PDB file of C-alpha atoms in Angstrom:
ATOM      1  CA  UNK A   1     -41.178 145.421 279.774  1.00 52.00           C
ATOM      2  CA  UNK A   2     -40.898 141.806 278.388  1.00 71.00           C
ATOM      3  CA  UNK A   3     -43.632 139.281 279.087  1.00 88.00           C
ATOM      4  CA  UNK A   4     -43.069 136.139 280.900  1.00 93.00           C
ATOM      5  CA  UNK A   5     -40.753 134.000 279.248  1.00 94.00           C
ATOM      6  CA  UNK A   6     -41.031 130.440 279.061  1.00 96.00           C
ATOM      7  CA  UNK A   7     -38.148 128.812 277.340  1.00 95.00           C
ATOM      8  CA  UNK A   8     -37.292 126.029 275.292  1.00 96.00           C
ATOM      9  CA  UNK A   9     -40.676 126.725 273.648  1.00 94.00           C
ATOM     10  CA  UNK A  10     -40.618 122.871 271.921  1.00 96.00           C
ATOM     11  CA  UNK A  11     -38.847 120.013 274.033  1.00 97.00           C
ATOM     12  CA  UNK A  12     -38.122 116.366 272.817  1.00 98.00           C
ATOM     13  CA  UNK A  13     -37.627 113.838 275.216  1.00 97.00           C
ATOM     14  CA  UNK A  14     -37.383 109.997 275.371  1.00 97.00           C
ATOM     15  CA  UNK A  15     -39.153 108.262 278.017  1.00 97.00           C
ATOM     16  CA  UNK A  16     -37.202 107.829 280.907  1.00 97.00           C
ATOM     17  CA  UNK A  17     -35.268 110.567 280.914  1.00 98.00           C
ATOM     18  CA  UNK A  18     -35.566 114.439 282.873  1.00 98.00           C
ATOM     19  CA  UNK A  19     -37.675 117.168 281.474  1.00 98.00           C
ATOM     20  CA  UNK A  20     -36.820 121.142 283.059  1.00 98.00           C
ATOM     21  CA  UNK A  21     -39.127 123.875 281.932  1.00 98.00           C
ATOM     22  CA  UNK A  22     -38.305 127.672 282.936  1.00 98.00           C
ATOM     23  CA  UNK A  23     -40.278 130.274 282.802  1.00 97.00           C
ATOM     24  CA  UNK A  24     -39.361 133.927 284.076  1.00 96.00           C
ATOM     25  CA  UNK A  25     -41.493 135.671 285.305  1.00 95.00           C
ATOM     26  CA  UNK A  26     -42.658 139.673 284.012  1.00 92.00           C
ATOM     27  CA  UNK A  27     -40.341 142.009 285.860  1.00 90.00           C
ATOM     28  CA  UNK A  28     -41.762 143.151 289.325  1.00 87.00           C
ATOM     29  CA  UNK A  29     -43.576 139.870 289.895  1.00 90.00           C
ATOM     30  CA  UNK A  30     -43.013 137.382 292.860  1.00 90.00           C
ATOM     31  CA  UNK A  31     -46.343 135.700 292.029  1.00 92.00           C
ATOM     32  CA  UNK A  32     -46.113 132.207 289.602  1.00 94.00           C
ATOM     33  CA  UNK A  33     -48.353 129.633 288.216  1.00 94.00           C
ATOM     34  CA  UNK A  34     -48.196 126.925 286.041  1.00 96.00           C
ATOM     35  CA  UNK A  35     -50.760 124.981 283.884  1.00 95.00           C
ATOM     36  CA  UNK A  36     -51.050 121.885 281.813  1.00 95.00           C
ATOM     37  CA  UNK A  37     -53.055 121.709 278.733  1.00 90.00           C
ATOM     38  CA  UNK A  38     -53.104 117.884 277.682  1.00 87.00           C
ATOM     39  CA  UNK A  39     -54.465 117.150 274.132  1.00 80.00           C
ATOM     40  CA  UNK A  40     -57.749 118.065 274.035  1.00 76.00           C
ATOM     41  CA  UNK A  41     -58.531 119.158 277.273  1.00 80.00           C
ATOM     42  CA  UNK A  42     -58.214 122.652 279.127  1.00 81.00           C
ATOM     43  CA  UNK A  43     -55.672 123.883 281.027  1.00 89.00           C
ATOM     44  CA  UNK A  44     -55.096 122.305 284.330  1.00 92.00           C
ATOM     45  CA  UNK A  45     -53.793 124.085 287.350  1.00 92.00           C
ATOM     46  CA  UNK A  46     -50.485 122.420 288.719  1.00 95.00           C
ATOM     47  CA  UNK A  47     -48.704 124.719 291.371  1.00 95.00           C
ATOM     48  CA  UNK A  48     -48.835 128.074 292.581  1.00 93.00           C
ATOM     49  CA  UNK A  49     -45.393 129.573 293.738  1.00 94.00           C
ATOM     50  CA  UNK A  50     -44.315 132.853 295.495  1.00 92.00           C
ATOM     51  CA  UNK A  51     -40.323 133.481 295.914  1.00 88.00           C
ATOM     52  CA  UNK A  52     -38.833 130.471 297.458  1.00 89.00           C
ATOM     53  CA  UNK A  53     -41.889 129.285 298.657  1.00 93.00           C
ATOM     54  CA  UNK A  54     -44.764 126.983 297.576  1.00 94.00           C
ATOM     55  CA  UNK A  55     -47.950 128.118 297.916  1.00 91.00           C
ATOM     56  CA  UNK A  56     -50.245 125.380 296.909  1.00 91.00           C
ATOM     57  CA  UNK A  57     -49.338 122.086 294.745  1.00 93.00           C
ATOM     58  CA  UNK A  58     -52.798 120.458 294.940  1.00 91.00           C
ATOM     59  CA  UNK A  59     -52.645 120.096 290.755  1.00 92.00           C
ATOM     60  CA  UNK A  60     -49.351 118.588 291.221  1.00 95.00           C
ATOM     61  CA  UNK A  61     -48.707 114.442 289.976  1.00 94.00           C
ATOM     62  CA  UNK A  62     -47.226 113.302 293.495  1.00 91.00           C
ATOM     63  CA  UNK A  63     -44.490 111.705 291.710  1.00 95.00           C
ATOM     64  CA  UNK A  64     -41.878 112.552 289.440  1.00 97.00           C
ATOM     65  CA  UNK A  65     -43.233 116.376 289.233  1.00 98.00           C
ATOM     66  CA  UNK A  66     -41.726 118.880 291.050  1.00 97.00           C
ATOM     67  CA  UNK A  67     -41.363 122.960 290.941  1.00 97.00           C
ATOM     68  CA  UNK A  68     -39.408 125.847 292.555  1.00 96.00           C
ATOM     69  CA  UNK A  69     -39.147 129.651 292.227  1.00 96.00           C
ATOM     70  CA  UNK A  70     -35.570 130.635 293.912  1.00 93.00           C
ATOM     71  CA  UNK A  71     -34.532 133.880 295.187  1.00 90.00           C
ATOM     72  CA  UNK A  72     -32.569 134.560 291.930  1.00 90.00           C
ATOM     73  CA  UNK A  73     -33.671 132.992 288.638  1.00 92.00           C
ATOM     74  CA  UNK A  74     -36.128 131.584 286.712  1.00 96.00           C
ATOM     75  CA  UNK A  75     -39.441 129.151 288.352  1.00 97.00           C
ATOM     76  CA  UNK A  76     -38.253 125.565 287.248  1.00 98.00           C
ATOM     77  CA  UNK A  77     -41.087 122.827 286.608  1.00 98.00           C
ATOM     78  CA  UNK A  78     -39.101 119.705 286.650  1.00 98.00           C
ATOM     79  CA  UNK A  79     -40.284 116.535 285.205  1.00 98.00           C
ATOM     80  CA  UNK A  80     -38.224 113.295 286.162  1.00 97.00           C
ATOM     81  CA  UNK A  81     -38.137 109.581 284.119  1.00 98.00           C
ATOM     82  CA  UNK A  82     -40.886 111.277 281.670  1.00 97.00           C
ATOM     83  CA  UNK A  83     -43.844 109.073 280.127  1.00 97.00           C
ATOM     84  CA  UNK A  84     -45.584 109.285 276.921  1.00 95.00           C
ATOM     85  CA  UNK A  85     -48.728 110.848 279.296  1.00 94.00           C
ATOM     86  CA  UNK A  86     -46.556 113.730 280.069  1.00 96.00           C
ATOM     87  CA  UNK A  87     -46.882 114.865 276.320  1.00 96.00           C
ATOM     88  CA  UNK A  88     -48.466 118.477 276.847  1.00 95.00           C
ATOM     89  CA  UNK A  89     -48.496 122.177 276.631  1.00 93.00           C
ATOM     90  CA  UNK A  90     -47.139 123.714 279.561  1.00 96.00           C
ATOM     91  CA  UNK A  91     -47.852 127.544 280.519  1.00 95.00           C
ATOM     92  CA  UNK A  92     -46.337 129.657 283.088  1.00 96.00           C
ATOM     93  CA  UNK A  93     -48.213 132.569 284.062  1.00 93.00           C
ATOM     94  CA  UNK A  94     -46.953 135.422 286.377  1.00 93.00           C
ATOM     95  CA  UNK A  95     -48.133 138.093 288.821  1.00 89.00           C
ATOM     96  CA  UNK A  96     -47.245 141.381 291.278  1.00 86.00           C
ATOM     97  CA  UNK A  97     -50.377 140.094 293.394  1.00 79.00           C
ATOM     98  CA  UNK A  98     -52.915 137.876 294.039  1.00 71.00           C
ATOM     99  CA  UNK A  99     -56.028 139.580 291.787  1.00 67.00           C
ATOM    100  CA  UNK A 100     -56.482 137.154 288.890  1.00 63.00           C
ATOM    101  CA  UNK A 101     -56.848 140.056 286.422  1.00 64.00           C
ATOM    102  CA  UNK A 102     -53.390 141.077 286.788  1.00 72.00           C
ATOM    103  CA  UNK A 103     -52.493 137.230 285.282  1.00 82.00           C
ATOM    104  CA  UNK A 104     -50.025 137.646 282.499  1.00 89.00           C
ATOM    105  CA  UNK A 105     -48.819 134.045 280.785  1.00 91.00           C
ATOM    106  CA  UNK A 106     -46.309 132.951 278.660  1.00 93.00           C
ATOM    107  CA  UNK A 107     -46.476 131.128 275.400  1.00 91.00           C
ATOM    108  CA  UNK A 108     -45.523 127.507 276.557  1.00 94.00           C
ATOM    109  CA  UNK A 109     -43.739 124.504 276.440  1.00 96.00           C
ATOM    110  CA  UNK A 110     -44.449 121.896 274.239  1.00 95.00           C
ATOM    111  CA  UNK A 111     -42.876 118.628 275.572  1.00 97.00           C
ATOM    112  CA  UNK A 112     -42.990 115.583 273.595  1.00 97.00           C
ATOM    113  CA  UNK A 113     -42.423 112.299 274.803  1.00 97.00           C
ATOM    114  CA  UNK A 114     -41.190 109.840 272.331  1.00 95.00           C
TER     115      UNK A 114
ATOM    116  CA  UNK B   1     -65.501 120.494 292.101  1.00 81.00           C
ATOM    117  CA  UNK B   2     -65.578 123.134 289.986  1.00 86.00           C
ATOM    118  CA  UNK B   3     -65.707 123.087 286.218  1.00 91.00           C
ATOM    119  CA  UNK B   4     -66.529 124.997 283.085  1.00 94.00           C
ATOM    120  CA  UNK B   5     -67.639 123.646 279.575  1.00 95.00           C
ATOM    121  CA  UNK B   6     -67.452 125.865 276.640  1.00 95.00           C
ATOM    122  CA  UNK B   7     -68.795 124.578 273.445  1.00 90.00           C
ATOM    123  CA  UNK B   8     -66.697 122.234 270.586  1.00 86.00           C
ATOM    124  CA  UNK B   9     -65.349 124.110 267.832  1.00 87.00           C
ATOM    125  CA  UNK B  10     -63.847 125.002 265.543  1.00 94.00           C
ATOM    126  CA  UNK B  11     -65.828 127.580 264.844  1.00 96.00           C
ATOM    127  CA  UNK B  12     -66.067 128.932 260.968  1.00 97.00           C
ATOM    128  CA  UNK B  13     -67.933 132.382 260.403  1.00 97.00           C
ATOM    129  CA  UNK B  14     -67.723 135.099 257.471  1.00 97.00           C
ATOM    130  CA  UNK B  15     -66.143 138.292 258.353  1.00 97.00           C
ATOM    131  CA  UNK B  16     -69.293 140.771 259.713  1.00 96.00           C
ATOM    132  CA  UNK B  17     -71.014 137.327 260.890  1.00 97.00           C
ATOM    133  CA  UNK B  18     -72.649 137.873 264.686  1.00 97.00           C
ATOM    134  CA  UNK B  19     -70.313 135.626 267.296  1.00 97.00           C
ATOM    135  CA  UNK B  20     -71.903 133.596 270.178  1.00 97.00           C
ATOM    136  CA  UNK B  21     -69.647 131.188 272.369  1.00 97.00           C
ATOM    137  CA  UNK B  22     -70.966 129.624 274.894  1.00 97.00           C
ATOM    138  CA  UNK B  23     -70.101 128.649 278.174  1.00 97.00           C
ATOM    139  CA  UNK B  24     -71.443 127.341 281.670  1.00 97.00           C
ATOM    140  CA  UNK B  25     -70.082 126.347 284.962  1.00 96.00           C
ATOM    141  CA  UNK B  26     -69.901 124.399 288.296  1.00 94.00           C
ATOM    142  CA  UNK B  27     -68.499 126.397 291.215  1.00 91.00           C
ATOM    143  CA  UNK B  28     -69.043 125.926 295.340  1.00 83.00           C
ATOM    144  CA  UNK B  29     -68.843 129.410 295.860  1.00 80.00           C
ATOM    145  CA  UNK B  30     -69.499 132.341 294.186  1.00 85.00           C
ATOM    146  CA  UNK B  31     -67.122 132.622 291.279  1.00 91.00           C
ATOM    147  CA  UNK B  32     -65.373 135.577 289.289  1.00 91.00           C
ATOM    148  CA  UNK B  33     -65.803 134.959 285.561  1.00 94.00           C
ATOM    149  CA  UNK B  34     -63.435 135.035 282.951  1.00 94.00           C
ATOM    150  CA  UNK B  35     -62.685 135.062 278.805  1.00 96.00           C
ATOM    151  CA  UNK B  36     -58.990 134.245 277.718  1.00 94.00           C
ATOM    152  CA  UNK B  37     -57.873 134.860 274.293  1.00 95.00           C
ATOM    153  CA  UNK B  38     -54.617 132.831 272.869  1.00 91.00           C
ATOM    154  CA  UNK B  39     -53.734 134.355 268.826  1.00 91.00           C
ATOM    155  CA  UNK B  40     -51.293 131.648 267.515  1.00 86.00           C
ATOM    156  CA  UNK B  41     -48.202 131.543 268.881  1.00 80.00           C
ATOM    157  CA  UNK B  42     -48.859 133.354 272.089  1.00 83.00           C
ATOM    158  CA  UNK B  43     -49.855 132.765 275.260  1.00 84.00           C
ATOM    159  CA  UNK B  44     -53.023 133.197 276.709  1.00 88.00           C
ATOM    160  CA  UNK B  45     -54.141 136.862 277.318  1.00 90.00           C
ATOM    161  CA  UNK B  46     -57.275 138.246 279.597  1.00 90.00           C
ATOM    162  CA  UNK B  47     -59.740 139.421 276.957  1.00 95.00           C
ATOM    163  CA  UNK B  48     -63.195 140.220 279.369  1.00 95.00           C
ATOM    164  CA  UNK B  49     -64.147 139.479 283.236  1.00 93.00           C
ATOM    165  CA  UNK B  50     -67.411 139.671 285.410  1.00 93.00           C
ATOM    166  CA  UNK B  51     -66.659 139.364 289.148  1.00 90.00           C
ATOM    167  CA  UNK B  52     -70.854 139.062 290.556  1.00 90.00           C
ATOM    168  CA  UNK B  53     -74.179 138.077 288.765  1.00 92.00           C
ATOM    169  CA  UNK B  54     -75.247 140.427 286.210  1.00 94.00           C
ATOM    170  CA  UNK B  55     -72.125 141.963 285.524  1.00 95.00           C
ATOM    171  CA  UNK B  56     -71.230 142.458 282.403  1.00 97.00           C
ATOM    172  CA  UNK B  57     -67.649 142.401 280.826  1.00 96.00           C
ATOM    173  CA  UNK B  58     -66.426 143.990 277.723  1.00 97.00           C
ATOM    174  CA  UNK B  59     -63.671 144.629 275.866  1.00 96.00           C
ATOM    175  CA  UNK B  60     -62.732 144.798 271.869  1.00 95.00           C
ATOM    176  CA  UNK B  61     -66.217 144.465 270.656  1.00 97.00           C
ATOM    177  CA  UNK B  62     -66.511 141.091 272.604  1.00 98.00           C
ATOM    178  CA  UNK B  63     -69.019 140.950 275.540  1.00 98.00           C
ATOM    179  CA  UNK B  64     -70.051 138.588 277.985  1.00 98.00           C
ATOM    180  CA  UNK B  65     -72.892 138.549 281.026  1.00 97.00           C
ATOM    181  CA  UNK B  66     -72.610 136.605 284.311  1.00 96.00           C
ATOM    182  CA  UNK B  67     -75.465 134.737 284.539  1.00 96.00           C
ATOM    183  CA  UNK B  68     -76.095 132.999 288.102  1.00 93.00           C
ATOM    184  CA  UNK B  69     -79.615 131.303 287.584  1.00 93.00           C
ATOM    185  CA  UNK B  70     -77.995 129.912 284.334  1.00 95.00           C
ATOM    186  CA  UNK B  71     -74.732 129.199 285.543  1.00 96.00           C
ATOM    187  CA  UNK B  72     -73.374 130.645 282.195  1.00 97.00           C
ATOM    188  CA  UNK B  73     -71.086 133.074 280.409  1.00 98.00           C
ATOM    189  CA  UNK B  74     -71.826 133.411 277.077  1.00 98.00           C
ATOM    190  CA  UNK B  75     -69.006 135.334 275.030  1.00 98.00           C
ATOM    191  CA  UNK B  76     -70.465 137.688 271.920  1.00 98.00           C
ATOM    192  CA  UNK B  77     -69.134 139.798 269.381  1.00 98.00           C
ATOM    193  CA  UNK B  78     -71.506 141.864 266.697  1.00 96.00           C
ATOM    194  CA  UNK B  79     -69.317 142.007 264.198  1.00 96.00           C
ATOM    195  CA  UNK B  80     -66.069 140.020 263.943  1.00 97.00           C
ATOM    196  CA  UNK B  81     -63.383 140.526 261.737  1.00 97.00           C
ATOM    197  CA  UNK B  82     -60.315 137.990 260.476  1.00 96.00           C
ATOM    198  CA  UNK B  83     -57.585 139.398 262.918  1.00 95.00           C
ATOM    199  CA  UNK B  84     -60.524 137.684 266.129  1.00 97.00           C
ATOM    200  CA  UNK B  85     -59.180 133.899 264.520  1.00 97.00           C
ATOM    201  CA  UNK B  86     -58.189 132.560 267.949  1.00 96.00           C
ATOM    202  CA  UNK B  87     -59.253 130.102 270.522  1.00 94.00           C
ATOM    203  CA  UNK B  88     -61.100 131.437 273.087  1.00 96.00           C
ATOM    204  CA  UNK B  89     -61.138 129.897 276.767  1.00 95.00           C
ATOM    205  CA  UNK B  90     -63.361 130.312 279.396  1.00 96.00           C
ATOM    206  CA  UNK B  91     -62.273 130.281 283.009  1.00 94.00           C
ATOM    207  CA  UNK B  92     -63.391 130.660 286.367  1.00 92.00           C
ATOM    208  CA  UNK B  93     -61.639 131.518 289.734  1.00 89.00           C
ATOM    209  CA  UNK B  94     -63.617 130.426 292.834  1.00 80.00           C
ATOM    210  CA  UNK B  95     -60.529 131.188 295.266  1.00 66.00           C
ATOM    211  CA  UNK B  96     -58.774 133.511 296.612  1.00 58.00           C
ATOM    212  CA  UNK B  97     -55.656 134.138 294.623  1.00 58.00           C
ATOM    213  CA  UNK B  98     -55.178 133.321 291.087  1.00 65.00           C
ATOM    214  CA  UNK B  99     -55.783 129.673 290.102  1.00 82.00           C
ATOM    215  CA  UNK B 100     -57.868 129.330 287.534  1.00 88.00           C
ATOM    216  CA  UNK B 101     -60.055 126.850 286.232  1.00 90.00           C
ATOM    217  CA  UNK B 102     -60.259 126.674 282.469  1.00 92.00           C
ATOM    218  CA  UNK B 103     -62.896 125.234 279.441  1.00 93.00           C
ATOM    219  CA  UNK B 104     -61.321 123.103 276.957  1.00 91.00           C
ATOM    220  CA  UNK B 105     -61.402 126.357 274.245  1.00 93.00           C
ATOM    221  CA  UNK B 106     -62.881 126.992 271.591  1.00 95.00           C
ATOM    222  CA  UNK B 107     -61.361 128.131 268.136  1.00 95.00           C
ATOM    223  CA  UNK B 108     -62.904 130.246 266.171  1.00 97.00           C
ATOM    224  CA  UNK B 109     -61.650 130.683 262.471  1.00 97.00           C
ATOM    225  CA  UNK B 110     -63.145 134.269 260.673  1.00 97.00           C
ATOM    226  CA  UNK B 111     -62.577 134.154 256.786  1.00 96.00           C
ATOM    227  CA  UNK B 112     -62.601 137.106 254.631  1.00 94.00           C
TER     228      UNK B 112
END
């Protein structure tokens, strides 16, 4: 059973232009979260997604950030006309319910903004 | 809000050398406790949890005690070994599904 996937694991991109990070989820789960860890600071919670729906976005920048989990397919964090402030870690984490101790994540995106 | 604070690292202990991370916390409510490990290149796994005051988590050799009148949940390992280099993050949940809020981490570096 693979783990969740988060792919490209290391993402250039010049300010201005559109960042998309995937992540797919552990087989069997409906349940996704992601998480941004800026330079030295903790992991922030962004969005919380079931299938096709989202569940809460209160970590969410109201601009330019957006995020979906369709029917079929990888959860999509999309990133429009980046900045340099967007520079981060991002993790996806994934799971069959709501109990926090059945939270598996994935490795991350690293975006840099030049 | 709520928040957790874990102390700086990196921390730099001999293999055998007695572990102590600590950690305290802000929370409304009455939070579940947690310890996430990340090894390099991997992402972040559950290591340890306490759900009520008192409890204590363990797992690996690593322990950890909810403490309400301290607000803290200190992370400890007897005897650690090279292959526990990591950085260790301390979390809280304080609703009720899964979104977490996390410590900065800590790394800890174990030489031979």
């Amino acid at each position: 059973n693979a783990g969740v996937m988060q792919n490209p694991r290391h993402l250039v991109r010049r300010r201005g232009q559109e960042a998309r990070l995937r992540c797919s989820p552990m087989k069997g789960h409906s349940h996704v979260y992601w998480y941004r860890q800026l330079p030295e600071e903790g992991l922030k919670f962004m969005v919380y997604l079931q299938k096709e729906n989202i569940i809460d976005e209160s970590g969410m920048p109201k601009e330019r950030f957006s995020a979906e989990f369709p029917k079929e397919g990888p959860s999509i964090l999309r990133i429009q006309q980046v900045v340099r402030g967007d520079s981060a870690a991002y993790f996806c984490a994934s799971s069959p319910s709501t109990k926090t101790e059945k939270l598996f994540f994935g490795s991350g995106t690293q975006l840099s903004v030049l | 809000g709520d928040s957790v604070t874990q102390m700086e690292g990196p921390v730099t202990l001999s293999e055998e050398a007695f572990l102590t991370i600590n950690c305290t916390y802000t929370a409304t409510g009455y939070p579940s406790l947690f310890w996430y490990v990340q090894y390099p290149g991997e992402g972040l796994q559950l290591l340890l949890k306490a759900t009520k005051a008192d409890d204590k988590g363990s797992n690996k050799g690593f322990e950890a005690t909810y403490r309400k009148e301290t607000t803290s949940f200190h992370l400890e390992k007897g005897s650690v070994q090279v292959s526990d280099s990591a950085v260790y993050f301390c979390a809280l949940s304080d609703q009720g599904y899964s979104t977490l809020t996390f410590g900065k981490g800590t790394m800890l570096l174990v030489s031979p």
